[in-house]
Amino acid sequence: MPADGNTTPVPKPPAPTRVLSGIQPTGRFHWGNYFGAIRQYIDLQTADEAYYFIADLHALTTVREPDRLRALVHDAAVDLVSLGLDPDHATLFVQSDVPEVTELTWLLMTVTPMGLLERCHAYKDKKTRGLPADAGLFTYPVLMSADILAYDATVVPVGEDQVQHIEVCRDLAGTFNHLYGEVFTLPKPRLVEGGGRVPGTDGQKMSKSYDNTLDVFEDLAAQKKKIMRITTDSRPMEEPKNPDDDHLYVLYSLMAPEADRAKMADLYRRGGFGYGEVKKALVEASAQFFAEARARRAALEADPDRIEAILTAGAERARAKARDVLDRARRACGLTRGLTRGLTRGKAGKPGISGQPAGKSSGKGGRA
Ligand code: ATP
Ligand code: MG
């Protein structure tokens, strides 16, 4: 509605959708990671812009062996591309290749109340369990906020457990904007749907920490052994069962084509089948489901330069964007010396200073 009745509102052009998400390289990806997260990244990669990063700085709080970390980062990149992440659509990069993000973390840290971090569950959980927590874990939501804000992300696909951290990010961005002008774009969480809780071999949530995983790219013979050992209930074979109550069926239904899934559900309801049959069907269905990805993975492994080239190009694109946002933030809060001396550079390689008053200079106000 026009404010004074005289002006016709000009419709704002739709804001571009910028999707961002990071995944920690703390172990090989399992079916829970794929159905709970990676599949959604791939679905969303055709947004206006999509940024996906391998969160090696976050992983440093848990992976303390340098060689292992290096290998995990490489494997994560190969796995993601093999699973369908397309570097022509999405910018895929390694978090530590964009040092602008750690500088942005500091700027945000100066507006972060301690109490806010004390309420964050990753830290609280560890403390409640009496485990030692380092400052890295404590301040992890601030690094995560910088990860998001550095790319002007508008949409962050997350699981339920990460919604709190997006709220922290919005809080910090809001405070900074309030103090210094409209610098940051406030992101929105997008809850990932389906595969919300993939069960592990023991029926609990599949998780690296519970040692109950089936990994996306593990050796098929080893995986078959694991599947054949999955614990099942001990009710007699002939008793009809509800398929949705059985973790074996839940896993099968994620992989099997619709018609096979319906047939299997019917078998459960009628009774008179053996879990051995379901396990064999699951072995086959999962081999089929990931067959193409396995083939792509084999090709990528044989061509290590290709993955390097993808990550290098991704880092360049990501850095250019983060550089812009960081310059905006530096200018806004008065850190302009580096900008004037050309230590940090704005767009097109020009020194980033504009000479305008702090925080009001970008002409990109009204971020939400
Ligand atoms: P950890 O045990 O160290 O927490 P994890 O196996 O739970 O590891 P994360 O690295 O925490 O894996 O999760 C990466 C992504 O995969 C997150 O988006 C998370 O929501 C999703 N995810 C992990 N496990 C499952 C699962 N069992 N079902 C659905 N999504 C999952
Ligand atoms: Mg987890």
mmCIF file of C-alpha atoms and ligand atoms in Angstrom:
data_model
loop_
_atom_site.group_PDB
_atom_site.id
_atom_site.type_symbol
_atom_site.label_atom_id
_atom_site.label_comp_id
_atom_site.label_asym_id
_atom_site.label_seq_id
_atom_site.Cartn_x
_atom_site.Cartn_y
_atom_site.Cartn_z
ATOM 1 C CA MET A 1 0.000 0.000 0.000
ATOM 2 C CA PRO A 2 1.394 3.423 -0.877
ATOM 3 C CA ALA A 3 1.985 5.501 2.238
ATOM 4 C CA ASP A 4 0.388 8.727 0.992
ATOM 5 C CA GLY A 5 -2.088 7.460 -1.578
ATOM 6 C CA ASN A 6 -0.276 9.277 -4.403
ATOM 7 C CA THR A 7 2.580 7.018 -5.272
ATOM 8 C CA THR A 8 2.156 3.704 -6.997
ATOM 9 C CA PRO A 9 4.302 1.059 -5.362
ATOM 10 C CA VAL A 10 7.025 -0.218 -7.630
ATOM 11 C CA PRO A 11 7.270 -3.986 -7.206
ATOM 12 C CA LYS A 12 10.689 -4.950 -5.892
ATOM 13 C CA PRO A 13 12.531 -7.428 -8.113
ATOM 14 C CA PRO A 14 12.609 -10.800 -6.373
ATOM 15 C CA ALA A 15 15.760 -11.163 -4.271
ATOM 16 C CA PRO A 16 18.069 -13.894 -5.554
ATOM 17 C CA THR A 17 17.992 -17.142 -3.648
ATOM 18 C CA ARG A 18 21.428 -17.963 -2.347
ATOM 19 C CA VAL A 19 21.676 -21.388 -0.764
ATOM 20 C CA LEU A 20 24.543 -22.259 1.535
ATOM 21 C CA SER A 21 25.415 -25.307 3.545
ATOM 22 C CA GLY A 22 28.500 -26.920 4.997
ATOM 23 C CA ILE A 23 29.238 -30.484 5.922
ATOM 24 C CA GLN A 24 31.942 -31.572 8.325
ATOM 25 C CA PRO A 25 34.615 -33.977 7.105
ATOM 26 C CA THR A 26 34.690 -35.963 10.326
ATOM 27 C CA GLY A 27 34.202 -39.426 8.808
ATOM 28 C CA ARG A 28 33.031 -41.141 5.658
ATOM 29 C CA PHE A 29 29.475 -40.244 4.649
ATOM 30 C CA HIS A 30 26.809 -42.716 5.713
ATOM 31 C CA TRP A 31 23.269 -43.290 4.473
ATOM 32 C CA GLY A 32 21.937 -40.910 7.157
ATOM 33 C CA ASN A 33 24.159 -38.097 5.845
ATOM 34 C CA TYR A 34 23.035 -38.797 2.293
ATOM 35 C CA PHE A 35 19.269 -39.024 2.853
ATOM 36 C CA GLY A 36 19.263 -36.441 5.654
ATOM 37 C CA ALA A 37 21.446 -33.779 4.044
ATOM 38 C CA ILE A 38 23.415 -34.385 0.856
ATOM 39 C CA ARG A 39 20.396 -35.307 -1.252
ATOM 40 C CA GLN A 40 18.802 -31.952 -0.388
ATOM 41 C CA TYR A 41 21.985 -30.041 -1.251
ATOM 42 C CA ILE A 42 21.860 -31.608 -4.670
ATOM 43 C CA ASP A 43 18.164 -30.815 -5.111
ATOM 44 C CA LEU A 44 18.809 -27.169 -4.204
ATOM 45 C CA GLN A 45 21.900 -26.645 -6.320
ATOM 46 C CA THR A 46 19.935 -25.098 -9.170
ATOM 47 C CA ALA A 47 18.962 -22.091 -7.016
ATOM 48 C CA ASP A 48 20.211 -18.697 -8.276
ATOM 49 C CA GLU A 49 23.420 -19.355 -6.379
ATOM 50 C CA ALA A 50 24.451 -22.328 -4.263
ATOM 51 C CA TYR A 51 27.510 -22.529 -2.042
ATOM 52 C CA TYR A 52 28.509 -25.800 -0.414
ATOM 53 C CA PHE A 53 31.614 -26.145 1.661
ATOM 54 C CA ILE A 54 33.568 -28.832 3.422
ATOM 55 C CA ALA A 55 33.841 -27.550 6.960
ATOM 56 C CA ASP A 56 37.433 -28.394 7.832
ATOM 57 C CA LEU A 57 37.817 -25.548 10.348
ATOM 58 C CA HIS A 58 34.848 -26.910 12.289
ATOM 59 C CA ALA A 59 36.252 -30.441 12.019
ATOM 60 C CA LEU A 60 39.481 -29.309 13.729
ATOM 61 C CA THR A 61 37.682 -29.444 17.064
ATOM 62 C CA THR A 62 37.299 -33.230 16.651
ATOM 63 C CA VAL A 63 39.838 -34.517 14.106
ATOM 64 C CA ARG A 64 43.327 -34.055 15.547
ATOM 65 C CA GLU A 65 45.350 -36.087 13.039
ATOM 66 C CA PRO A 66 46.521 -33.888 10.126
ATOM 67 C CA ASP A 67 46.881 -36.727 7.610
ATOM 68 C CA ARG A 68 43.452 -38.040 8.462
ATOM 69 C CA LEU A 69 41.904 -34.581 8.130
ATOM 70 C CA ARG A 70 43.537 -34.096 4.719
ATOM 71 C CA ALA A 71 42.231 -37.462 3.550
ATOM 72 C CA LEU A 72 38.731 -36.789 4.905
ATOM 73 C CA VAL A 73 38.532 -33.416 3.142
ATOM 74 C CA HIS A 74 39.595 -35.007 -0.142
ATOM 75 C CA ASP A 75 37.173 -37.897 0.271
ATOM 76 C CA ALA A 76 34.312 -35.544 1.129
ATOM 77 C CA ALA A 77 34.878 -33.584 -2.074
ATOM 78 C CA VAL A 78 35.091 -36.723 -4.204
ATOM 79 C CA ASP A 79 32.007 -38.188 -2.518
ATOM 80 C CA LEU A 80 29.898 -35.052 -2.975
ATOM 81 C CA VAL A 81 30.717 -34.728 -6.667
ATOM 82 C CA SER A 82 30.170 -38.459 -7.190
ATOM 83 C CA LEU A 83 26.758 -38.200 -5.540
ATOM 84 C CA GLY A 84 25.659 -35.519 -7.967
ATOM 85 C CA LEU A 85 26.882 -32.192 -6.684
ATOM 86 C CA ASP A 86 27.594 -30.392 -9.927
ATOM 87 C CA PRO A 87 30.369 -27.783 -9.830
ATOM 88 C CA ASP A 88 28.785 -26.097 -12.864
ATOM 89 C CA HIS A 89 25.748 -25.300 -10.718
ATOM 90 C CA ALA A 90 27.101 -25.063 -7.200
ATOM 91 C CA THR A 91 30.268 -23.539 -5.814
ATOM 92 C CA LEU A 92 32.002 -26.353 -3.948
ATOM 93 C CA PHE A 93 34.920 -25.324 -1.776
ATOM 94 C CA VAL A 94 36.888 -26.031 1.359
ATOM 95 C CA GLN A 95 36.101 -23.718 4.269
ATOM 96 C CA SER A 96 39.727 -22.930 5.168
ATOM 97 C CA ASP A 97 40.410 -21.802 1.581
ATOM 98 C CA VAL A 98 38.442 -18.658 2.422
ATOM 99 C CA PRO A 99 40.362 -16.972 5.272
ATOM 100 C CA GLU A 100 38.015 -13.958 5.019
ATOM 101 C CA VAL A 101 35.567 -16.041 7.020
ATOM 102 C CA THR A 102 37.845 -16.247 10.049
ATOM 103 C CA GLU A 103 38.303 -12.473 10.020
ATOM 104 C CA LEU A 104 34.560 -12.044 9.799
ATOM 105 C CA THR A 105 34.254 -14.417 12.766
ATOM 106 C CA TRP A 106 36.240 -11.956 14.869
ATOM 107 C CA LEU A 107 34.093 -9.011 13.838
ATOM 108 C CA LEU A 108 31.016 -11.009 14.853
ATOM 109 C CA MET A 109 32.629 -12.200 18.071
ATOM 110 C CA THR A 110 32.814 -8.575 19.235
ATOM 111 C CA VAL A 111 29.015 -8.373 19.166
ATOM 112 C CA THR A 112 28.357 -11.852 20.619
ATOM 113 C CA PRO A 113 27.007 -12.000 24.178
ATOM 114 C CA MET A 114 28.565 -14.846 26.211
ATOM 115 C CA GLY A 115 25.115 -15.891 27.431
ATOM 116 C CA LEU A 116 23.971 -16.551 23.880
ATOM 117 C CA LEU A 117 26.780 -19.056 23.323
ATOM 118 C CA GLU A 118 26.307 -20.617 26.759
ATOM 119 C CA ARG A 119 22.763 -21.535 25.733
ATOM 120 C CA CYS A 120 23.837 -23.253 22.512
ATOM 121 C CA HIS A 121 23.223 -26.968 22.713
ATOM 122 C CA ALA A 122 26.445 -28.400 21.212
ATOM 123 C CA TYR A 123 28.433 -26.769 24.009
ATOM 124 C CA LYS A 124 25.759 -27.275 26.680
ATOM 125 C CA ASP A 125 25.454 -31.004 25.887
ATOM 126 C CA LYS A 126 29.175 -31.557 26.196
ATOM 127 C CA LYS A 127 29.325 -29.630 29.445
ATOM 128 C CA THR A 128 26.358 -31.526 30.896
ATOM 129 C CA ARG A 129 28.111 -34.789 30.082
ATOM 130 C CA GLY A 130 31.163 -33.533 31.979
ATOM 131 C CA LEU A 131 33.338 -33.553 28.851
ATOM 132 C CA PRO A 132 36.008 -30.903 28.368
ATOM 133 C CA ALA A 133 34.990 -28.250 25.836
ATOM 134 C CA ASP A 134 37.423 -25.965 24.057
ATOM 135 C CA ALA A 135 36.814 -22.385 22.945
ATOM 136 C CA GLY A 136 36.501 -23.710 19.389
ATOM 137 C CA LEU A 137 33.409 -25.673 20.315
ATOM 138 C CA PHE A 138 32.090 -22.806 22.452
ATOM 139 C CA THR A 139 32.407 -20.255 19.652
ATOM 140 C CA TYR A 140 31.418 -22.663 16.874
ATOM 141 C CA PRO A 141 28.060 -20.900 16.296
ATOM 142 C CA VAL A 142 29.963 -17.648 15.582
ATOM 143 C CA LEU A 143 32.156 -19.302 12.951
ATOM 144 C CA MET A 144 29.003 -20.869 11.545
ATOM 145 C CA SER A 145 27.385 -17.416 11.418
ATOM 146 C CA ALA A 146 30.378 -16.040 9.525
ATOM 147 C CA ASP A 147 30.167 -19.030 7.138
ATOM 148 C CA ILE A 148 26.614 -18.020 6.298
ATOM 149 C CA LEU A 149 26.920 -14.229 6.296
ATOM 150 C CA ALA A 150 30.098 -14.198 4.185
ATOM 151 C CA TYR A 151 28.111 -15.272 1.128
ATOM 152 C CA ASP A 152 24.945 -13.235 1.716
ATOM 153 C CA ALA A 153 23.150 -16.571 1.998
ATOM 154 C CA THR A 154 19.370 -16.323 2.069
ATOM 155 C CA VAL A 155 18.536 -20.009 2.569
ATOM 156 C CA VAL A 156 20.365 -22.483 4.755
ATOM 157 C CA PRO A 157 19.156 -26.092 4.532
ATOM 158 C CA VAL A 158 19.583 -27.642 7.977
ATOM 159 C CA GLY A 159 18.413 -30.440 10.217
ATOM 160 C CA GLU A 160 16.258 -29.669 13.255
ATOM 161 C CA ASP A 161 19.349 -29.573 15.496
ATOM 162 C CA GLN A 162 20.857 -26.635 13.606
ATOM 163 C CA VAL A 163 17.857 -24.299 13.667
ATOM 164 C CA GLN A 164 19.100 -22.761 16.935
ATOM 165 C CA HIS A 165 22.398 -21.850 15.301
ATOM 166 C CA ILE A 166 20.615 -20.071 12.449
ATOM 167 C CA GLU A 167 18.785 -18.044 15.077
ATOM 168 C CA VAL A 168 22.155 -17.132 16.610
ATOM 169 C CA CYS A 169 23.358 -16.081 13.159
ATOM 170 C CA ARG A 170 20.312 -13.871 12.625
ATOM 171 C CA ASP A 171 20.801 -12.379 16.102
ATOM 172 C CA LEU A 172 24.436 -11.500 15.501
ATOM 173 C CA ALA A 173 23.778 -10.139 12.008
ATOM 174 C CA GLY A 174 20.888 -8.073 13.399
ATOM 175 C CA THR A 175 23.039 -6.618 16.186
ATOM 176 C CA PHE A 176 25.857 -5.774 13.782
ATOM 177 C CA ASN A 177 23.431 -4.159 11.340
ATOM 178 C CA HIS A 178 21.844 -2.202 14.179
ATOM 179 C CA LEU A 179 25.238 -0.866 15.274
ATOM 180 C CA TYR A 180 26.813 -0.205 11.907
ATOM 181 C CA GLY A 181 24.152 -0.070 9.209
ATOM 182 C CA GLU A 182 22.744 -2.672 6.878
ATOM 183 C CA VAL A 183 25.779 -4.835 6.264
ATOM 184 C CA PHE A 184 24.546 -8.409 6.469
ATOM 185 C CA THR A 185 21.755 -10.323 4.801
ATOM 186 C CA LEU A 186 19.631 -12.219 7.327
ATOM 187 C CA PRO A 187 19.339 -15.907 6.327
ATOM 188 C CA LYS A 188 16.390 -18.246 6.798
ATOM 189 C CA PRO A 189 16.671 -21.903 7.751
ATOM 190 C CA ARG A 190 15.085 -24.468 5.422
ATOM 191 C CA LEU A 191 14.263 -27.659 7.292
ATOM 192 C CA VAL A 192 15.305 -30.652 5.245
ATOM 193 C CA GLU A 193 12.433 -33.014 4.648
ATOM 194 C CA GLY A 194 12.267 -36.789 4.366
ATOM 195 C CA GLY A 195 15.035 -39.054 5.570
ATOM 196 C CA GLY A 196 14.699 -36.984 8.756
ATOM 197 C CA ARG A 197 15.968 -39.809 10.889
ATOM 198 C CA VAL A 198 17.595 -42.662 9.053
ATOM 199 C CA PRO A 199 17.961 -45.651 11.407
ATOM 200 C CA GLY A 200 21.293 -47.399 11.861
ATOM 201 C CA THR A 201 22.052 -51.114 11.952
ATOM 202 C CA ASP A 202 20.878 -51.249 15.585
ATOM 203 C CA GLY A 203 17.640 -49.338 14.994
ATOM 204 C CA GLN A 204 18.861 -46.155 16.738
ATOM 205 C CA LYS A 205 19.512 -43.022 14.651
ATOM 206 C CA MET A 206 22.349 -43.778 12.269
ATOM 207 C CA SER A 207 25.362 -41.850 13.511
ATOM 208 C CA LYS A 208 29.141 -42.026 13.340
ATOM 209 C CA SER A 209 29.196 -41.744 17.109
ATOM 210 C CA TYR A 210 27.027 -44.858 17.589
ATOM 211 C CA ASP A 211 29.093 -47.138 15.348
ATOM 212 C CA ASN A 212 25.933 -48.264 13.567
ATOM 213 C CA THR A 213 26.494 -46.795 10.114
ATOM 214 C CA LEU A 214 26.225 -48.124 6.589
ATOM 215 C CA ASP A 215 28.524 -45.954 4.524
ATOM 216 C CA VAL A 216 27.657 -44.730 1.070
ATOM 217 C CA PHE A 217 30.885 -45.870 -0.551
ATOM 218 C CA GLU A 218 32.043 -48.738 1.605
ATOM 219 C CA ASP A 219 33.240 -51.951 0.038
ATOM 220 C CA LEU A 220 30.153 -53.887 -1.084
ATOM 221 C CA ALA A 221 31.286 -57.213 0.386
ATOM 222 C CA ALA A 222 31.957 -55.579 3.769
ATOM 223 C CA GLN A 223 28.630 -53.777 3.577
ATOM 224 C CA LYS A 224 26.819 -57.015 2.796
ATOM 225 C CA LYS A 225 28.294 -58.587 5.940
ATOM 226 C CA LYS A 226 27.112 -55.639 8.016
ATOM 227 C CA ILE A 227 23.617 -55.804 6.545
ATOM 228 C CA MET A 228 23.336 -59.570 7.109
ATOM 229 C CA ARG A 229 24.228 -58.960 10.778
ATOM 230 C CA ILE A 230 21.579 -56.250 11.333
ATOM 231 C CA THR A 231 19.637 -57.011 14.492
ATOM 232 C CA THR A 232 15.976 -57.862 13.890
ATOM 233 C CA ASP A 233 13.120 -58.600 16.223
ATOM 234 C CA SER A 234 12.513 -62.172 17.302
ATOM 235 C CA ARG A 235 8.815 -62.509 16.518
ATOM 236 C CA PRO A 236 7.865 -65.663 14.573
ATOM 237 C CA MET A 237 8.127 -65.456 10.805
ATOM 238 C CA GLU A 238 4.478 -66.070 10.143
ATOM 239 C CA GLU A 239 3.293 -63.155 12.318
ATOM 240 C CA PRO A 240 2.093 -60.160 10.217
ATOM 241 C CA LYS A 241 4.105 -57.018 10.923
ATOM 242 C CA ASN A 242 3.861 -53.302 10.342
ATOM 243 C CA PRO A 243 6.688 -52.531 7.884
ATOM 244 C CA ASP A 244 7.114 -48.957 9.103
ATOM 245 C CA ASP A 245 8.044 -50.226 12.595
ATOM 246 C CA ASP A 246 10.992 -52.162 11.247
ATOM 247 C CA HIS A 247 14.300 -50.397 10.629
ATOM 248 C CA LEU A 248 15.262 -52.952 7.995
ATOM 249 C CA TYR A 249 12.188 -52.018 5.972
ATOM 250 C CA VAL A 250 12.737 -48.279 6.551
ATOM 251 C CA LEU A 251 16.247 -48.618 5.095
ATOM 252 C CA TYR A 252 14.951 -50.730 2.210
ATOM 253 C CA SER A 253 12.228 -48.214 1.402
ATOM 254 C CA LEU A 254 14.802 -45.425 1.024
ATOM 255 C CA MET A 255 16.568 -47.323 -1.749
ATOM 256 C CA ALA A 256 14.098 -49.574 -3.518
ATOM 257 C CA PRO A 257 12.006 -48.550 -6.531
ATOM 258 C CA GLU A 258 8.367 -47.780 -5.693
ATOM 259 C CA ALA A 259 6.932 -51.084 -7.024
ATOM 260 C CA ASP A 260 9.433 -53.225 -5.059
ATOM 261 C CA ARG A 261 8.779 -51.178 -1.962
ATOM 262 C CA ALA A 262 5.029 -51.802 -2.178
ATOM 263 C CA LYS A 263 5.603 -55.517 -2.690
ATOM 264 C CA MET A 264 7.874 -55.699 0.330
ATOM 265 C CA ALA A 265 5.424 -53.771 2.515
ATOM 266 C CA ASP A 266 2.773 -56.275 1.495
ATOM 267 C CA LEU A 267 4.991 -59.190 2.501
ATOM 268 C CA TYR A 268 5.426 -57.657 5.953
ATOM 269 C CA ARG A 269 1.702 -57.178 6.408
ATOM 270 C CA ARG A 270 0.925 -60.740 5.347
ATOM 271 C CA GLY A 271 3.650 -62.360 7.430
ATOM 272 C CA GLY A 272 5.395 -65.581 6.530
ATOM 273 C CA PHE A 273 8.607 -64.089 5.263
ATOM 274 C CA GLY A 274 12.106 -64.176 6.704
ATOM 275 C CA TYR A 275 14.299 -61.221 7.596
ATOM 276 C CA GLY A 276 17.090 -62.915 5.630
ATOM 277 C CA GLU A 277 15.122 -62.228 2.447
ATOM 278 C CA VAL A 278 14.695 -58.572 3.348
ATOM 279 C CA LYS A 279 18.405 -58.272 4.081
ATOM 280 C CA LYS A 280 19.316 -59.756 0.723
ATOM 281 C CA ALA A 281 16.868 -57.401 -0.991
ATOM 282 C CA LEU A 282 18.433 -54.478 0.877
ATOM 283 C CA VAL A 283 21.946 -55.492 -0.203
ATOM 284 C CA GLU A 284 20.782 -55.495 -3.817
ATOM 285 C CA ALA A 285 18.726 -52.314 -3.598
ATOM 286 C CA SER A 286 21.563 -50.301 -2.070
ATOM 287 C CA ALA A 287 24.092 -51.599 -4.605
ATOM 288 C CA GLN A 288 21.698 -50.514 -7.374
ATOM 289 C CA PHE A 289 20.836 -47.183 -5.781
ATOM 290 C CA PHE A 290 24.436 -46.013 -5.487
ATOM 291 C CA ALA A 291 25.781 -47.826 -8.588
ATOM 292 C CA GLU A 292 26.081 -44.697 -10.733
ATOM 293 C CA ALA A 293 27.669 -42.726 -7.912
ATOM 294 C CA ARG A 294 30.177 -45.542 -7.373
ATOM 295 C CA ALA A 295 31.103 -45.491 -11.045
ATOM 296 C CA ARG A 296 31.554 -41.704 -10.980
ATOM 297 C CA ARG A 297 33.636 -42.052 -7.851
ATOM 298 C CA ALA A 298 35.962 -44.578 -9.460
ATOM 299 C CA ALA A 299 36.481 -42.216 -12.416
ATOM 300 C CA LEU A 300 37.171 -39.245 -10.142
ATOM 301 C CA GLU A 301 39.619 -41.201 -7.997
ATOM 302 C CA ALA A 302 41.551 -42.014 -11.135
ATOM 303 C CA ASP A 303 41.797 -38.304 -11.954
ATOM 304 C CA PRO A 304 42.899 -36.449 -8.788
ATOM 305 C CA ASP A 305 43.665 -33.263 -10.743
ATOM 306 C CA ARG A 306 39.997 -32.885 -11.570
ATOM 307 C CA ILE A 307 38.869 -32.687 -7.951
ATOM 308 C CA GLU A 308 41.731 -30.258 -7.204
ATOM 309 C CA ALA A 309 40.614 -28.071 -10.109
ATOM 310 C CA ILE A 310 37.000 -28.101 -8.877
ATOM 311 C CA LEU A 311 38.043 -27.075 -5.355
ATOM 312 C CA THR A 312 40.428 -24.378 -6.590
ATOM 313 C CA ALA A 313 37.818 -22.829 -8.872
ATOM 314 C CA GLY A 314 35.239 -23.078 -6.071
ATOM 315 C CA ALA A 315 37.578 -21.355 -3.606
ATOM 316 C CA GLU A 316 38.196 -18.502 -6.052
ATOM 317 C CA ARG A 317 34.495 -17.896 -6.569
ATOM 318 C CA ALA A 318 33.724 -18.177 -2.871
ATOM 319 C CA ARG A 319 36.605 -15.889 -1.900
ATOM 320 C CA ALA A 320 35.548 -13.162 -4.295
ATOM 321 C CA LYS A 321 32.095 -13.126 -2.713
ATOM 322 C CA ALA A 322 33.403 -13.297 0.864
ATOM 323 C CA ARG A 323 35.917 -10.519 0.102
ATOM 324 C CA ASP A 324 33.070 -8.211 -0.918
ATOM 325 C CA VAL A 325 31.081 -8.933 2.217
ATOM 326 C CA LEU A 326 34.112 -8.620 4.496
ATOM 327 C CA ASP A 327 35.067 -5.273 2.939
ATOM 328 C CA ARG A 328 31.527 -4.094 3.531
ATOM 329 C CA ALA A 329 31.762 -5.130 7.188
ATOM 330 C CA ARG A 330 35.253 -3.648 7.669
ATOM 331 C CA ARG A 331 34.208 -0.346 6.156
ATOM 332 C CA ALA A 332 31.063 -0.257 8.282
ATOM 333 C CA CYS A 333 32.841 -0.667 11.604
ATOM 334 C CA GLY A 334 35.759 1.626 10.838
ATOM 335 C CA LEU A 335 38.496 -0.804 9.854
ATOM 336 C CA THR A 336 39.390 1.089 6.727
ATOM 337 C CA ARG A 337 43.202 1.328 6.968
ATOM 338 C CA GLY A 338 43.756 -2.032 5.315
ATOM 339 C CA LEU A 339 41.305 -1.042 2.615
ATOM 340 C CA THR A 340 43.009 2.297 1.861
ATOM 341 C CA ARG A 341 46.436 0.733 1.701
ATOM 342 C CA GLY A 342 45.158 -1.805 -0.769
ATOM 343 C CA LEU A 343 45.830 -4.679 1.626
ATOM 344 C CA THR A 344 42.350 -5.884 1.034
ATOM 345 C CA ARG A 345 40.750 -5.322 -2.257
ATOM 346 C CA GLY A 346 37.217 -4.686 -3.358
ATOM 347 C CA LYS A 347 35.556 -5.727 -6.583
ATOM 348 C CA ALA A 348 37.538 -5.802 -9.800
ATOM 349 C CA GLY A 349 40.812 -5.503 -7.913
ATOM 350 C CA LYS A 350 40.178 -1.868 -6.941
ATOM 351 C CA PRO A 351 41.046 -0.803 -3.399
ATOM 352 C CA GLY A 352 37.900 -1.406 -1.393
ATOM 353 C CA ILE A 353 37.488 2.017 0.239
ATOM 354 C CA SER A 354 34.673 4.186 -0.982
ATOM 355 C CA GLY A 355 35.274 7.160 1.267
ATOM 356 C CA GLN A 356 31.661 7.166 2.374
ATOM 357 C CA PRO A 357 30.510 7.084 5.963
ATOM 358 C CA ALA A 358 30.761 3.784 7.771
ATOM 359 C CA GLY A 359 27.956 1.356 7.189
ATOM 360 C CA LYS A 360 25.945 3.553 4.856
ATOM 361 C CA SER A 361 28.190 3.209 1.870
ATOM 362 C CA SER A 362 27.293 0.020 0.134
ATOM 363 C CA GLY A 363 23.997 1.119 -1.307
ATOM 364 C CA LYS A 364 22.842 -2.389 -0.517
ATOM 365 C CA GLY A 365 20.724 -1.460 2.479
ATOM 366 C CA GLY A 366 17.461 -3.049 3.528
ATOM 367 C CA ARG A 367 18.830 -6.531 3.787
ATOM 368 C CA ALA A 368 16.511 -9.198 5.099
HETATM 369 P P1 ATP B 1 28.160 -37.273 14.715
HETATM 370 O O1 ATP B 1 27.889 -38.648 15.287
HETATM 371 O O2 ATP B 1 29.602 -36.859 14.804
HETATM 372 O O3 ATP B 1 27.155 -36.233 15.136
HETATM 373 P P2 ATP B 1 26.662 -37.856 12.395
HETATM 374 O O4 ATP B 1 26.858 -39.253 11.896
HETATM 375 O O5 ATP B 1 25.440 -37.592 13.223
HETATM 376 O O6 ATP B 1 27.963 -37.438 13.155
HETATM 377 P P3 ATP B 1 26.779 -35.266 11.245
HETATM 378 O O7 ATP B 1 28.113 -34.863 10.725
HETATM 379 O O8 ATP B 1 26.332 -34.813 12.591
HETATM 380 O O9 ATP B 1 26.698 -36.868 11.177
HETATM 381 O O10 ATP B 1 25.639 -34.884 10.215
HETATM 382 C C1 ATP B 1 25.837 -34.357 8.920
HETATM 383 C C2 ATP B 1 24.473 -34.142 8.308
HETATM 384 O O11 ATP B 1 23.794 -35.394 8.151
HETATM 385 C C3 ATP B 1 23.548 -33.280 9.155
HETATM 386 O O12 ATP B 1 22.819 -32.424 8.297
HETATM 387 C C4 ATP B 1 22.620 -34.263 9.843
HETATM 388 O O13 ATP B 1 21.348 -33.692 10.113
HETATM 389 C C5 ATP B 1 22.519 -35.368 8.803
HETATM 390 N N1 ATP B 1 22.322 -36.663 9.455
HETATM 391 C C6 ATP B 1 23.216 -37.323 10.207
HETATM 392 N N2 ATP B 1 22.725 -38.506 10.648
HETATM 393 C C7 ATP B 1 21.467 -38.595 10.156
HETATM 394 C C8 ATP B 1 20.426 -39.587 10.235
HETATM 395 N N3 ATP B 1 20.597 -40.717 10.902
HETATM 396 N N4 ATP B 1 19.260 -39.333 9.599
HETATM 397 C C9 ATP B 1 19.074 -38.191 8.901
HETATM 398 N N5 ATP B 1 20.013 -37.220 8.784
HETATM 399 C C10 ATP B 1 21.194 -37.408 9.385
HETATM 400 MG MG MG B 2 25.249 -35.620 14.339
#
